Amino acid sequence: QKEVEQDPGPLSVPEGAIVSLNCTYSNSAFQYFMWYRQYSRKGPELLMYTYSSGNKEDGRFTAQVDKSSKYISLFIRDSQPSDSATYLCAMSAGSGGGADGLTFGKGTHLIIQP
Amino acid sequence: EAQVTQNPRYLITVTGKKLTVTCSQNMNHEYMSWYRQDPGLGLRQIYYSMNVEVTDKGDVPEGYKVSRKEKRNFPLILESPSPNQTSLYFCASSLFSGWDEQFFGPGTRLTVL
């Protein structure tokens, strides 16, 4: 199974709010978890990368992984209009000698209202 | 500047007319792949390559071909395009593996009439 579930939104919040984005998955072999940000008419860019369970913080962004619940989250503090984008979760089991690719969620469209 | 480039960025063609979308990276990455992005379906991997002359199918390979004759280039070939291949295509590269950070190109929007 490779399915990853992600609410497509759109999610609209006022500037300065805390944003919570989430994905659930069914494959217990996934151990590499990523969040990509995609602006309109652009390719995705890596935002956060986490291995196994736990939290990772980078500036206003925090990624959380709960492997026991098969649930990952991305929190954005003090959200800015420039954070308006589509956020894609992605994950991999990291097997196959390097061949194993990423399974992406469908993406959540986030709108930060000024 | 480290980047992945794709050409063309936009293409409108007709059913059955062979086309090639080029992809090039200047980061000396070993792993390269092609994705298509469709509304409601997300990003899905078409083909990937772990190094020169090493390619393999991803999740949705039907109707596509690839080649990897040089490390930097990974063209996507549609020998007989059909309307269901209308999509937004992304090339991506990473250092070694499919789970390393993927660097994406700007995308190619393909319409097949």
XYZ file of C-alpha atoms in Angstrom:
227
model
C 0.000 0.000 0.000
C 1.304 3.443 -0.838
C -1.657 5.682 -0.166
C -1.141 9.001 1.539
C -4.154 11.075 2.544
C -4.043 14.862 2.649
C -6.933 17.323 2.826
C -6.784 19.400 -0.363
C -8.325 22.504 1.186
C -8.344 25.308 0.394
C -7.424 26.363 3.909
C -7.796 30.103 4.461
C -6.466 31.770 7.628
C -5.663 35.359 8.659
C -2.103 36.631 8.715
C -0.339 35.819 11.981
C -2.355 32.683 12.685
C -0.834 29.299 13.447
C -1.420 26.883 10.598
C -1.623 23.117 10.987
C -1.304 20.878 7.945
C -1.620 17.111 8.210
C -1.198 13.837 6.360
C -2.085 10.289 7.257
C -0.643 7.193 5.668
C -1.168 3.464 5.707
C 2.271 1.993 4.884
C 4.089 1.271 8.136
C 7.375 0.930 6.224
C 7.582 4.683 5.562
C 10.468 6.188 7.524
C 11.460 9.316 5.566
C 8.970 12.179 5.733
C 9.071 15.457 3.875
C 7.080 18.593 3.302
C 7.369 20.377 -0.020
C 5.998 23.830 -0.811
C 4.757 24.611 -4.294
C 3.977 28.120 -5.451
C 1.671 28.630 -8.403
C 3.358 27.832 -11.736
C 6.505 26.557 -9.990
C 8.034 23.205 -9.113
C 7.876 21.924 -5.526
C 10.680 22.892 -3.134
C 11.721 20.989 -0.036
C 10.647 22.686 3.178
C 11.238 20.104 5.905
C 12.846 16.648 6.031
C 12.427 14.228 8.938
C 13.677 10.723 9.484
C 11.522 8.406 11.631
C 9.461 9.819 14.493
C 9.888 13.083 16.353
C 9.868 16.824 15.856
C 12.005 19.128 13.758
C 11.957 22.899 13.896
C 13.264 25.412 11.362
C 12.364 29.023 12.002
C 8.584 29.404 11.876
C 8.106 25.821 10.672
C 7.807 22.669 12.793
C 7.399 19.173 11.402
C 6.066 16.358 13.566
C 5.987 12.647 12.821
C 3.979 10.131 14.839
C 4.715 6.730 13.329
C 2.543 4.911 15.845
C -0.492 6.823 14.562
C 0.789 7.036 10.962
C 0.289 10.788 11.084
C 2.532 13.705 10.163
C 2.006 17.411 10.674
C 3.497 20.712 9.601
C 2.948 23.774 11.788
C 3.534 27.302 10.564
C 3.764 30.005 13.222
C 3.135 33.694 12.575
C 1.860 32.911 9.088
C 2.600 35.441 6.331
C 0.906 36.117 2.989
C 4.095 34.790 1.351
C 3.297 31.388 2.900
C 0.306 31.112 0.562
C 1.069 28.046 -1.537
C 0.256 24.376 -1.929
C 1.932 22.164 0.677
C 2.686 18.591 -0.285
C 3.601 15.875 2.151
C 5.848 13.122 0.808
C 7.254 9.953 2.269
C 9.382 6.942 1.445
C 10.290 3.593 2.915
C 13.880 4.143 1.833
C 14.381 0.678 0.428
C 15.319 -0.857 -2.931
C 18.962 0.175 -2.816
C 18.130 3.805 -3.493
C 15.400 3.215 -6.034
C 12.424 3.713 -3.754
C 10.747 6.958 -4.731
C 8.480 9.353 -2.899
C 4.764 8.909 -2.382
C 3.096 12.299 -2.330
C -0.110 13.496 -0.774
C -2.428 15.427 -3.084
C -1.421 18.729 -1.484
C -3.203 21.305 0.666
C -3.826 24.728 -0.859
C -3.120 27.327 1.850
C -4.230 30.954 1.652
C -2.978 33.523 4.190
C -5.237 36.569 4.203
C -3.429 39.913 4.791
C 23.276 28.426 -10.205
C 22.273 24.883 -9.251
C 19.139 24.032 -11.140
C 17.006 21.617 -13.098
C 15.839 22.907 -16.458
C 13.046 21.601 -18.647
C 12.042 22.418 -22.195
C 9.600 23.291 -23.494
C 7.659 24.917 -20.667
C 4.395 24.776 -22.602
C 3.413 22.471 -25.438
C 0.189 21.907 -27.349
C 0.210 18.967 -29.711
C -2.106 16.505 -31.421
C -2.767 12.847 -30.792
C -0.087 10.565 -32.173
C 2.615 13.154 -32.866
C 5.824 12.063 -31.167
C 7.350 14.539 -28.743
C 10.282 14.824 -26.372
C 10.529 16.902 -23.209
C 14.113 17.564 -22.226
C 15.456 17.708 -18.680
C 18.929 18.728 -17.588
C 20.568 19.191 -14.170
C 23.898 20.797 -13.323
C 24.363 19.370 -9.817
C 26.050 16.072 -10.779
C 23.094 14.190 -9.285
C 22.842 10.469 -9.860
C 19.086 10.035 -9.358
C 16.633 11.626 -11.772
C 12.926 11.107 -12.237
C 9.837 12.301 -14.039
C 6.502 13.062 -12.372
C 3.135 14.082 -13.658
C 0.806 16.253 -11.595
C -2.942 16.094 -12.138
C -5.765 17.763 -10.185
C -7.134 15.402 -7.557
C -4.358 12.867 -8.161
C -1.269 14.711 -6.993
C 2.286 13.972 -8.090
C 2.923 10.520 -9.489
C 6.257 9.124 -10.589
C 6.494 8.045 -14.237
C 10.085 6.795 -14.573
C 13.293 7.132 -12.646
C 16.986 6.627 -13.252
C 19.606 5.787 -10.671
C 22.528 6.500 -12.991
C 23.644 6.511 -16.611
C 21.987 3.688 -18.578
C 19.960 2.620 -15.492
C 16.247 3.396 -15.760
C 13.113 1.825 -14.319
C 9.367 2.278 -14.203
C 7.628 4.335 -11.603
C 3.952 4.213 -10.750
C 2.471 5.373 -14.082
C 4.898 4.427 -16.912
C 2.402 3.446 -19.635
C 2.795 5.523 -22.792
C 6.175 6.993 -21.849
C 9.822 6.238 -22.545
C 13.005 7.650 -21.081
C 16.724 7.414 -21.669
C 19.805 8.315 -19.636
C 22.818 8.443 -21.909
C 24.527 11.240 -19.996
C 24.433 11.917 -16.286
C 22.991 15.425 -16.628
C 20.178 14.678 -19.126
C 17.000 12.659 -18.735
C 14.539 13.215 -21.604
C 10.920 12.064 -21.470
C 9.572 10.681 -24.742
C 5.930 10.308 -25.718
C 5.973 8.284 -28.917
C 2.237 8.472 -29.578
C 0.654 11.001 -27.214
C -3.000 10.664 -26.280
C -5.362 13.163 -24.610
C -5.084 11.342 -21.251
C -1.433 12.420 -21.177
C -2.475 16.049 -20.923
C -0.844 17.043 -17.654
C 1.801 19.092 -15.855
C 5.144 17.292 -15.968
C 8.042 17.762 -13.578
C 11.586 16.502 -13.843
C 13.459 16.089 -10.556
C 16.956 15.132 -9.492
C 18.613 14.137 -6.225
C 22.071 13.237 -5.040
C 21.816 9.446 -4.815
C 18.401 8.034 -3.979
C 14.695 8.487 -4.363
C 14.361 9.664 -0.773
C 17.071 12.303 -0.860
C 15.922 15.897 -1.287
C 14.368 16.152 -4.720
C 15.165 19.260 -6.787
C 12.348 19.927 -9.201
C 12.374 21.660 -12.543
C 9.885 24.428 -13.385
C 7.406 22.095 -15.063
C 6.130 21.482 -18.590
C 2.441 21.944 -19.256
C 1.428 19.544 -22.019
C -1.903 19.577 -23.817
C -2.704 16.759 -26.242
C -5.671 17.480 -28.522
